[in-house]
Coordinates of C-alpha atoms (C1' of nucleotides) in Angstrom, one line a residue:
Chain A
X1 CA 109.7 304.9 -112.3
X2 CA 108.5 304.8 -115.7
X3 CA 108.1 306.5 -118.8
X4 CA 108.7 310.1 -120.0
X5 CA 106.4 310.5 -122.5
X6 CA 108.7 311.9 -125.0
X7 CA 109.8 310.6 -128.4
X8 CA 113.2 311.5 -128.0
X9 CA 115.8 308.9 -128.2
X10 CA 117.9 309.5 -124.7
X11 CA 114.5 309.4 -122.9
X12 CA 113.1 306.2 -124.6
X13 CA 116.6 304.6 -124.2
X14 CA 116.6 306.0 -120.2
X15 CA 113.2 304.7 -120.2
X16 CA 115.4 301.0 -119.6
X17 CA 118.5 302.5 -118.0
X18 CA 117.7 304.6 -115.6
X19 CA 116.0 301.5 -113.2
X20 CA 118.3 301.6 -110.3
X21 CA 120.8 298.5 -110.9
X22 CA 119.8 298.4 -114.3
X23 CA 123.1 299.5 -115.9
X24 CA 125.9 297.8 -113.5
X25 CA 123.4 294.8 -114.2
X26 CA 124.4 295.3 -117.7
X27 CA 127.8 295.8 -117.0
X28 CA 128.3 292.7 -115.5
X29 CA 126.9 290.9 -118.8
X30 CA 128.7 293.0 -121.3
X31 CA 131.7 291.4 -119.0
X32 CA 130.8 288.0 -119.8
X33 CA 128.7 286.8 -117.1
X34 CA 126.1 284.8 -118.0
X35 CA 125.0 282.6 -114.9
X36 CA 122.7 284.2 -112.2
X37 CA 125.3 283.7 -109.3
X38 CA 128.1 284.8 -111.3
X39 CA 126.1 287.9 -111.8
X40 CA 125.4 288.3 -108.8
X41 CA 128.8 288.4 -107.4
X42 CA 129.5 291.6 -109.8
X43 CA 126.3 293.3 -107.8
X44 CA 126.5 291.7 -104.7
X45 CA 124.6 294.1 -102.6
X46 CA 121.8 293.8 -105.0
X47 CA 119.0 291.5 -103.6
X48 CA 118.7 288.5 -105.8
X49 CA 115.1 288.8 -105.8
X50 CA 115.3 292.8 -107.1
X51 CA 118.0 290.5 -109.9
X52 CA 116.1 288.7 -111.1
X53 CA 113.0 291.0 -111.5
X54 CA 115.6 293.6 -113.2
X55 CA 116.7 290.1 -115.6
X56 CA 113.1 289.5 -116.3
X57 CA 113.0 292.7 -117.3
X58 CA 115.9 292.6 -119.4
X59 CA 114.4 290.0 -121.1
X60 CA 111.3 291.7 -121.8
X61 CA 112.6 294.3 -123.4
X62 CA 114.7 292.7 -125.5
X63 CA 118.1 293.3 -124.2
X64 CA 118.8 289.8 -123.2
X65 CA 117.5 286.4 -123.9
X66 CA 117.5 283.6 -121.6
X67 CA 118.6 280.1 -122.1
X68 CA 118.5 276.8 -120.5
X69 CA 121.8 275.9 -120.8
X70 CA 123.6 272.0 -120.2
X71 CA 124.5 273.8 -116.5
X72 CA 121.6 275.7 -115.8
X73 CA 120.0 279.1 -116.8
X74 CA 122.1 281.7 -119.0
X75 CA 121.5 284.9 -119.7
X76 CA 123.0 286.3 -122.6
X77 CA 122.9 289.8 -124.3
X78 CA 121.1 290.3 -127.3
X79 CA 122.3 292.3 -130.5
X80 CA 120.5 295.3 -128.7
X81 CA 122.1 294.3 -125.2
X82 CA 125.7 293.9 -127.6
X83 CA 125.5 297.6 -128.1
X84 CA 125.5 298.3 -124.8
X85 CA 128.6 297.9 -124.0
X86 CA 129.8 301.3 -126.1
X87 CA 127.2 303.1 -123.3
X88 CA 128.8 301.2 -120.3
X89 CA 132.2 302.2 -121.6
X90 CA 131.5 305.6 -122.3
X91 CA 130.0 306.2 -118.7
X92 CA 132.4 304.8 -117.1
X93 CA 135.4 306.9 -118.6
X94 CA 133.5 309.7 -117.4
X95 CA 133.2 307.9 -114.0
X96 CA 136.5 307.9 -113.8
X97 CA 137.4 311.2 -114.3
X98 CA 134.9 313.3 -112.7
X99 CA 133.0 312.1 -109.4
X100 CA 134.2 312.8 -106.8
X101 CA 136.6 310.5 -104.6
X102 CA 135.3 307.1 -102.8
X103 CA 134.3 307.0 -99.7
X104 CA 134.7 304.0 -97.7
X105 CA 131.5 302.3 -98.1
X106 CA 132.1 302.2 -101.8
X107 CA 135.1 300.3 -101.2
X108 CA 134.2 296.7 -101.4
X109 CA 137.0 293.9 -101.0
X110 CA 134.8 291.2 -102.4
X111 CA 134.0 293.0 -105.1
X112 CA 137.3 293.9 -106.2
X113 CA 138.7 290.1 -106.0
X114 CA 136.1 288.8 -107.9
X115 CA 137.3 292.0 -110.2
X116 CA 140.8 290.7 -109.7
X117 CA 139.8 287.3 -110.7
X118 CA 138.5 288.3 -114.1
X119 CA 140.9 290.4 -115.2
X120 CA 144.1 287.9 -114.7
X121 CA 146.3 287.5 -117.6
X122 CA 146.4 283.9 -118.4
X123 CA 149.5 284.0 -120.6
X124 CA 151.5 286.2 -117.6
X125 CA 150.9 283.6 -115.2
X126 CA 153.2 280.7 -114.1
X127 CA 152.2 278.3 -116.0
X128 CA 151.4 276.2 -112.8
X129 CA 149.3 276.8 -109.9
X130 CA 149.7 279.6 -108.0
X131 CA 148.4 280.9 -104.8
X132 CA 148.4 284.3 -104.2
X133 CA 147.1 285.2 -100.6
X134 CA 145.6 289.1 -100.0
X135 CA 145.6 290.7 -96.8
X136 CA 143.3 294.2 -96.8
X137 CA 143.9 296.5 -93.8
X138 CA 141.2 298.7 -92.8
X139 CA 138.1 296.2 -93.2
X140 CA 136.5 294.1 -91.2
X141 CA 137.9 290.9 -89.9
X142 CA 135.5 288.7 -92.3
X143 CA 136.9 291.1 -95.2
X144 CA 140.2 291.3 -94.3
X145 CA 142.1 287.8 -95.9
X146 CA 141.2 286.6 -99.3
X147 CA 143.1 284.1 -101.4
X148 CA 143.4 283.7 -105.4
X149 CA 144.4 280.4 -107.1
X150 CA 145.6 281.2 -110.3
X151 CA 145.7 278.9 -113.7
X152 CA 146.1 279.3 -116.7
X153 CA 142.9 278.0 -117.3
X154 CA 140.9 278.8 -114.4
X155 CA 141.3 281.6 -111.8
X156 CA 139.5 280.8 -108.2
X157 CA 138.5 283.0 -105.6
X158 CA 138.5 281.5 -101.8
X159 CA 137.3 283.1 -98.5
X160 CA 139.2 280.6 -96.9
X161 CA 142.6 279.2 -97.1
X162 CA 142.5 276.9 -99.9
X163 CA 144.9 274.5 -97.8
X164 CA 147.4 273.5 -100.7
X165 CA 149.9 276.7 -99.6
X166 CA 150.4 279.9 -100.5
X167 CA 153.2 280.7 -102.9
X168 CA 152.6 284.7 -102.5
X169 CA 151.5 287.1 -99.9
X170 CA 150.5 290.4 -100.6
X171 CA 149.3 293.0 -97.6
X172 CA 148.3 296.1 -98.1
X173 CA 145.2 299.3 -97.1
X174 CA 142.1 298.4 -99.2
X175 CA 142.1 301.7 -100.6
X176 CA 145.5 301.7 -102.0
X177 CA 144.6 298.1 -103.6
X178 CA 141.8 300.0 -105.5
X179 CA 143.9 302.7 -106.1
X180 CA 146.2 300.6 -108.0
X181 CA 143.1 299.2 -109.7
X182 CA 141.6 302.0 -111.1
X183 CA 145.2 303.5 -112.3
X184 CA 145.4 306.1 -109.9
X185 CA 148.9 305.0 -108.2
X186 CA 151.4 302.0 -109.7
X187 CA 152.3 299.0 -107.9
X188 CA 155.7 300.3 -107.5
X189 CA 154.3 303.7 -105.9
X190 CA 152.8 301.6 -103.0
X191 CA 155.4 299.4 -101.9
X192 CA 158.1 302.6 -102.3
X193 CA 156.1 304.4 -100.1
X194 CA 155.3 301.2 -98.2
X195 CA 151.8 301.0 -98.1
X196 CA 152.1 297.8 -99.6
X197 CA 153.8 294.5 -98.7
X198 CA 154.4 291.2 -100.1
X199 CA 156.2 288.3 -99.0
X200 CA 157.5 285.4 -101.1
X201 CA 159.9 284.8 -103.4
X202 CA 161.3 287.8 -105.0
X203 CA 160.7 286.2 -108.9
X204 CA 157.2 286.2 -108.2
X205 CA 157.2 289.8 -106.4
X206 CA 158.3 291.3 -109.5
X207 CA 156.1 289.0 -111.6
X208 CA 152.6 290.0 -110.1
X209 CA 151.9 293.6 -111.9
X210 CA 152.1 291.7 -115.0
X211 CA 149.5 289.5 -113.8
X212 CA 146.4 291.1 -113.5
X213 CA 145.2 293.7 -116.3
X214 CA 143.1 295.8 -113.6
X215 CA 140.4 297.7 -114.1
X216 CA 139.4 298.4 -117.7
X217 CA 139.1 302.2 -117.0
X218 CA 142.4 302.0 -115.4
X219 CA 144.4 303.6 -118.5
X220 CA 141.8 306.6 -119.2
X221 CA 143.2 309.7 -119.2
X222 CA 142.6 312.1 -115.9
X223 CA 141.5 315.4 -116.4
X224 CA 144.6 318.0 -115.2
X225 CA 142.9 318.8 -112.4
X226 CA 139.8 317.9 -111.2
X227 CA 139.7 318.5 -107.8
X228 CA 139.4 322.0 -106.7
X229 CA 141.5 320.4 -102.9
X230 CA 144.0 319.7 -105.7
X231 CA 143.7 315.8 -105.1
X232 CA 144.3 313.5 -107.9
Chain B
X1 CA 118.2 305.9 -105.0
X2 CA 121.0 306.8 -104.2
X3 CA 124.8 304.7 -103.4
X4 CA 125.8 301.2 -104.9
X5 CA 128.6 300.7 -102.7
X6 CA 131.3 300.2 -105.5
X7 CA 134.2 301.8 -106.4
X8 CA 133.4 300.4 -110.2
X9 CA 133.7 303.9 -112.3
X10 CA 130.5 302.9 -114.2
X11 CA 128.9 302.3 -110.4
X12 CA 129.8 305.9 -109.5
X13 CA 128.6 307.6 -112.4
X14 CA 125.6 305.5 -112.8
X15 CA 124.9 307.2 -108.5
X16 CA 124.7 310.4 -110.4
X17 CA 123.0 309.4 -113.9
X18 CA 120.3 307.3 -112.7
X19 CA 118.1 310.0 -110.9
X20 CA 114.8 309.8 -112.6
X21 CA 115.0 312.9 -115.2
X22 CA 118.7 313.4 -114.5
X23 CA 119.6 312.5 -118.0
X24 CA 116.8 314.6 -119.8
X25 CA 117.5 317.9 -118.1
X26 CA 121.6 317.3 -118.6
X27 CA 120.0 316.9 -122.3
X28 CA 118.9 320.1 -122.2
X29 CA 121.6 321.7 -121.1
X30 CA 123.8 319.9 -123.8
X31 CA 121.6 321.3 -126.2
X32 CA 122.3 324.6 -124.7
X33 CA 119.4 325.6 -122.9
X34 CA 120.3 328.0 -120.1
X35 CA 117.2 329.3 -118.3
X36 CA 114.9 327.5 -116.3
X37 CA 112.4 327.9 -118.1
X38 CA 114.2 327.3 -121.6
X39 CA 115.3 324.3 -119.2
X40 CA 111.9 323.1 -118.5
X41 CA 110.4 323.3 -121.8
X42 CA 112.5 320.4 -123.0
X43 CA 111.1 318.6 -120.1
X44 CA 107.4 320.0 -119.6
X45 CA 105.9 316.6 -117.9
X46 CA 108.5 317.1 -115.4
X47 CA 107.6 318.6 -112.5
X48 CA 109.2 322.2 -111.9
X49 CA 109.7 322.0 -108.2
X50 CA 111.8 318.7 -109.0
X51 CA 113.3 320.3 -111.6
X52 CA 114.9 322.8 -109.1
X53 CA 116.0 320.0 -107.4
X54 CA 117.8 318.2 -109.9
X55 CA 119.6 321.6 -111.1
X56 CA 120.6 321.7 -107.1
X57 CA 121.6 318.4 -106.8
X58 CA 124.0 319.1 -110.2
X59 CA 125.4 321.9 -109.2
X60 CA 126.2 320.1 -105.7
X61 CA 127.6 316.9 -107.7
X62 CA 130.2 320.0 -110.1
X63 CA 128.4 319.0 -113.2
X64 CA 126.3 322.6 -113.6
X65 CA 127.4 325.6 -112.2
X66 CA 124.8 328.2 -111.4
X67 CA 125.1 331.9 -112.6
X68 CA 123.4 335.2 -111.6
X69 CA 123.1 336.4 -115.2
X70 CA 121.8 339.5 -116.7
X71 CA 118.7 338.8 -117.1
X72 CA 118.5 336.1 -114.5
X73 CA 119.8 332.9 -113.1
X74 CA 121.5 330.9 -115.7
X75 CA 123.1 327.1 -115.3
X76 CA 126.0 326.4 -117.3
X77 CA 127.5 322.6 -117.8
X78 CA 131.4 322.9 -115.9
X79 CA 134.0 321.0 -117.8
X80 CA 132.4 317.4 -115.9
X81 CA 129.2 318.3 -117.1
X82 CA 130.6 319.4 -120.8
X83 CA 131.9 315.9 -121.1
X84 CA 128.3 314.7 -120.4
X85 CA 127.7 315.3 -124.2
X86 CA 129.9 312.1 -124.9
X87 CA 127.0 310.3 -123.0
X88 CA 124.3 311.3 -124.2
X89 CA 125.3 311.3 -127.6
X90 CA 126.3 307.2 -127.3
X91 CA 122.6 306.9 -125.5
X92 CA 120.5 309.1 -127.9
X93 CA 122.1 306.9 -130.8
X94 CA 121.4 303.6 -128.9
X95 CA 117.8 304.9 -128.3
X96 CA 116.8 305.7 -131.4
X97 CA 118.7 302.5 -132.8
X98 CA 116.4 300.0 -130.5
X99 CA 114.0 300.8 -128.0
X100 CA 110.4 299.4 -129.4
X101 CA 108.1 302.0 -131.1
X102 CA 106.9 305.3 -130.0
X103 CA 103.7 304.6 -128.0
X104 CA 101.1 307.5 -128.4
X105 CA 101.9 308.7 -125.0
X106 CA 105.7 309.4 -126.4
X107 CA 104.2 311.6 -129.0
X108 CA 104.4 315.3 -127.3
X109 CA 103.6 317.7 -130.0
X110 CA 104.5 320.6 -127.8
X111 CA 108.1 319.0 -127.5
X112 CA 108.1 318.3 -130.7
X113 CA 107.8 321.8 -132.2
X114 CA 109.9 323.1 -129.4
X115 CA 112.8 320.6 -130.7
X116 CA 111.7 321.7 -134.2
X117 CA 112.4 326.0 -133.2
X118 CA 116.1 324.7 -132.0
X119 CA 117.0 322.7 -135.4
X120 CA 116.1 325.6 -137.9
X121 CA 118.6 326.4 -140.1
X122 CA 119.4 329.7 -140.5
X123 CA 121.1 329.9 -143.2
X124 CA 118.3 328.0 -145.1
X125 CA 115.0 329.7 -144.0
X126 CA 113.8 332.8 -146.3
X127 CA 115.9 335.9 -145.4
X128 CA 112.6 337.8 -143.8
X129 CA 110.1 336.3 -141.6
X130 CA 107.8 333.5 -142.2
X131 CA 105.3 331.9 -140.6
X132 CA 104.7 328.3 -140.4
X133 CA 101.8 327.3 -139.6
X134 CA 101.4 323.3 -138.4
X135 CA 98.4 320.8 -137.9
X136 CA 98.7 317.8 -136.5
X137 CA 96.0 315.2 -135.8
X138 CA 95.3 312.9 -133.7
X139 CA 95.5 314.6 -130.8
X140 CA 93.2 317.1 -128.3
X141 CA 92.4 320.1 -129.7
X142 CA 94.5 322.4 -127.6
X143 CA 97.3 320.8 -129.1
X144 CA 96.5 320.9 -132.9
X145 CA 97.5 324.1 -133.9
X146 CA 101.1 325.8 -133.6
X147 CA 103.4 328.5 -135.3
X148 CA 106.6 328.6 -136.0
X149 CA 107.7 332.4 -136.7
X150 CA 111.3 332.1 -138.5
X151 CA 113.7 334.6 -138.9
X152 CA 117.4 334.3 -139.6
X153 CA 118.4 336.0 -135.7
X154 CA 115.8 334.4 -133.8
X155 CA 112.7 331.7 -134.2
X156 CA 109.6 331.8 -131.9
X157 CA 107.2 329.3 -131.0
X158 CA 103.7 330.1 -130.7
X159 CA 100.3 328.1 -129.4
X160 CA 98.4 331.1 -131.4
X161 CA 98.2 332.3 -134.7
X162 CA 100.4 335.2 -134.4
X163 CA 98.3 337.2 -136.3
X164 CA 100.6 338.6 -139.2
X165 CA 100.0 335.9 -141.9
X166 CA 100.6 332.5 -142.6
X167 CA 102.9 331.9 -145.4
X168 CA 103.0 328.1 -145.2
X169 CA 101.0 325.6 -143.9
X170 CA 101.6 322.0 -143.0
X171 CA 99.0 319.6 -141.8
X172 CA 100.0 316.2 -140.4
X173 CA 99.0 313.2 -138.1
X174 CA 101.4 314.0 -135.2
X175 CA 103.1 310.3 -135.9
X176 CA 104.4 311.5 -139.2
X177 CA 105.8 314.3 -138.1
X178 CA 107.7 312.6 -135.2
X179 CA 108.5 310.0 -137.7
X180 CA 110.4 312.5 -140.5
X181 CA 111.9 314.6 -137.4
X182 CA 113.2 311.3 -136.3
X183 CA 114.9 310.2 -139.4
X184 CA 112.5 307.4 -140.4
X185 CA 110.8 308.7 -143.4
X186 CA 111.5 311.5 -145.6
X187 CA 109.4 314.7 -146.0
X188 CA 108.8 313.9 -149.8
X189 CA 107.6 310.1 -148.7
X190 CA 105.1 311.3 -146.3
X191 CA 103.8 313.7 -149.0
X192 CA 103.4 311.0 -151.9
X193 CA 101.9 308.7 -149.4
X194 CA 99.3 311.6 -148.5
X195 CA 100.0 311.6 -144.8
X196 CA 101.3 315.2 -145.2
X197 CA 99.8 318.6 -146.6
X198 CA 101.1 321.7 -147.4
X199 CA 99.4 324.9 -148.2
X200 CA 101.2 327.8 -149.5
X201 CA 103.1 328.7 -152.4
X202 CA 105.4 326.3 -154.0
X203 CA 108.8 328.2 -153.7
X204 CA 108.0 327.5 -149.9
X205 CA 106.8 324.3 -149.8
X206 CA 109.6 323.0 -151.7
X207 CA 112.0 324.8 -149.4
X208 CA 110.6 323.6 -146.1
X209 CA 113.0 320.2 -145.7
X210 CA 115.8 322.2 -145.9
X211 CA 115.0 324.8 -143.3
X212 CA 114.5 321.7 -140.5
X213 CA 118.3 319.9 -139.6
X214 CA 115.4 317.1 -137.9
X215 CA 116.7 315.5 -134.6
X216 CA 120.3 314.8 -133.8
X217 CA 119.7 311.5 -134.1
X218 CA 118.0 311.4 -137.2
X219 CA 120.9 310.5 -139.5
X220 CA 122.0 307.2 -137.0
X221 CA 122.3 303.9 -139.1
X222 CA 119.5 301.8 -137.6
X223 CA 119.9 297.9 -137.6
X224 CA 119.0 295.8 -140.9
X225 CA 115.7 294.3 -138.8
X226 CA 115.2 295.2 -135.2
X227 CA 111.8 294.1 -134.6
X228 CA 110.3 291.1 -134.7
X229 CA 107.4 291.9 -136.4
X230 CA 109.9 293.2 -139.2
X231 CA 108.4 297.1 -138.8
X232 CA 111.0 299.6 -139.2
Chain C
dC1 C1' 110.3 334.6 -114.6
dA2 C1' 112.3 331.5 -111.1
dG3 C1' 111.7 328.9 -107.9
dG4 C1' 110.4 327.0 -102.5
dA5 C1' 107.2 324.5 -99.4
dT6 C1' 104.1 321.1 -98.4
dC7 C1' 101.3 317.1 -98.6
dC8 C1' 100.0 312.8 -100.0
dG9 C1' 99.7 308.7 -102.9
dA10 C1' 102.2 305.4 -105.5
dT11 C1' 106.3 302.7 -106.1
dT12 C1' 110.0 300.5 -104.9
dA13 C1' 113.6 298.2 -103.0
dG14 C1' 115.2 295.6 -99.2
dA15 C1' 114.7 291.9 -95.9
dT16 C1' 113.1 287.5 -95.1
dA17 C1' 111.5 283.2 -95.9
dC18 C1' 110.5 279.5 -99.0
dT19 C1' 110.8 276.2 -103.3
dG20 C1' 112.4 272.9 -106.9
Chain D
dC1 C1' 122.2 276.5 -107.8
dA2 C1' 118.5 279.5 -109.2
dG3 C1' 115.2 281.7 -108.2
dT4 C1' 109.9 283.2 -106.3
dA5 C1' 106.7 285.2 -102.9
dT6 C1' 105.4 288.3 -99.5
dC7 C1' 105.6 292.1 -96.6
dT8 C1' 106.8 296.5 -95.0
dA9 C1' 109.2 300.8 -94.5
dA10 C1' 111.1 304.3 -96.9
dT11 C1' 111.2 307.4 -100.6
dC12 C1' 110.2 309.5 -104.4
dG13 C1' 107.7 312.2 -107.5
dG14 C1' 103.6 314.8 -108.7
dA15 C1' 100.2 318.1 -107.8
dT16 C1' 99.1 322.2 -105.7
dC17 C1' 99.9 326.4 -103.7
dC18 C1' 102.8 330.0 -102.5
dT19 C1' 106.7 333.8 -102.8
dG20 C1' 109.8 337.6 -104.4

DNA sequence: CAGGATCCGATTAGATACTG
DNA sequence: CAGTATCTAATCGGATCCTG
């Protein structure tokens, strides 16, 4: 990769942002990650040696600065990097609206419970701990049970069964999961059409869609049609 | 290249928008260039056998649709690609806000004067043709002279004197030029300071800042002190 | 004008292993 | 936890030449 030898300002700013990784890298600072593993987790099929070349990088050109912080390294977006974040938004309305549906391998069910775990609404939560197990159908066995241990003041995401009980079950295809993620069908719509489960008391059944704010592209608008199968 | 494996919007559209070039040529076709060549011109250190295959790959990916015109093939944005503009409008303005400087590689007089044929105004230049002729320096010879033949329908670039007159003439390091079409100095600033020369009578000389709109990106606020070294 | 085909060198990204 | 080092296979892009 490299340069384009042109004075124009797309080409010097695709100059940075073209480097494969480059911009979801971005993304996940503009999120609010700032430790190298945390990052990680937001690309986790990245190498972390190709990471923390692209950080380096980053740093270089002045996007990001790095910090030794009381825990450990941080990496935190400069005024330049700051800006960012109107570029990662605007592309990802657009991602939204017009490529063209996911195909299996881009659905990821680590990826979308660390997503889940970011995007929890402290102030919809029960005020107390709360275990909410996740059951994804269609992945593999590893992939398939996850469980999230919400607080108000810290959300957790376990592999394993965090042993103190699970106050919520929910079961349901990975794909309709991100469905519901990215806005494309409500919670209601998949347990009516019963393509999603939960089990557990009926207070907190009703109570998780006001938990989690999904994704942040959730509530762009769809073009009428944008499918010529006439898929939405 | 190629797949992240995410269902992240921003992931998705990033598949399609990181391509090396990618960006530049949808550029183009923002701008409104139609014809491959047109096409190329904005992109002339691109390779044209590459640049076939990007146009393929868009018109694969429903961002360009490809049309046997009149006089030849055309590619036209579809509405996923018109939508594009949003991008690289956000992009261009963070480029031109940031980036460090131009390094002499970035200074392309040919796509500069090619940008400069596509920003004349009209309704500004003299009602019957002129010719423009332009200097730069610092750069090879082959690249020192240039005409710009305006008329209100239609204005042509040319790499040799035309050969019906020169009514104005402008002579320039190549820098200074880049810098006014980019917004950073005025035309009057880089005549005080001597940088830039005009030859011709004064009715036209006076005129010529008007006849140029300069690059889209010309008028973007830029940031109290972005560099270090406290250039602007 | 508008490309397609081919070849080859340069990069790069991924995998793996190792360190403080 | 937070990386670095190394190696290799793959790929990508540029140059060149060719076609209708």
């Amino acid at each position: 990769m490299g340069e384009y030898g042109q004075f124009c300002p797309v080409a010097k700013a695709a100059e940075v942002l073209d480097q494969r990784w480059t911009l979801l890298v971005i993304r996940e600072l503009v999120t609010g990650s700032t430790r190298f593993n945390d990052i990680h987790r937001g690309v986790p099929r990245m190498s972390r040696s190709l990471l923390s070349k692209r950080l380096n990088s980053l740093v270089g050109e002045g996007l990001v600065e790095r910090r030794e912080g009381d825990h450990g390294p941080e990496y935190i977006l400069t005024p330049a990097g700051q800006e960012l974040e109107q570029v990662i938004e605007v592309i990802g309305s657009w991602g939204i609206r017009w490529p063209g549906h996911l195909s299996d391998h881009d659905l990821d069910p680590a990826l979308l419970v660390w997503d889940m775990h970011r995007r929890v609404d402290p102030d919809a939560i029960p005020p107390r701990r709360t275990v909410l197990g996740l059951t994804f159908h269609g992945v593999t066995p590893e992939e398939r049970d996850w469980w999230l241990v919400l607080e108000p003041e810290a959300v957790d995401v376990c592999e394993h069964d965090p042993g103190f009980g699970t106050d919520l079950h929910l079961e349901t295809p990975l794909h309709t999961m991100v469905g519901i993620w990215r806005g494309e069908l409500g919670w209601n719509d998949a347990v009516r059409s019963g393509d999603l489960r939960f089990e557990g008391p009926s207070t907190l059944r009703r109570a998780v869609p006001t938990w989690f704010l999904l994704s942040p592209f959730a509530t762009v608008e769809r073009p009428p049609a944008n499918r010529p199968d006439g898929r939405t």
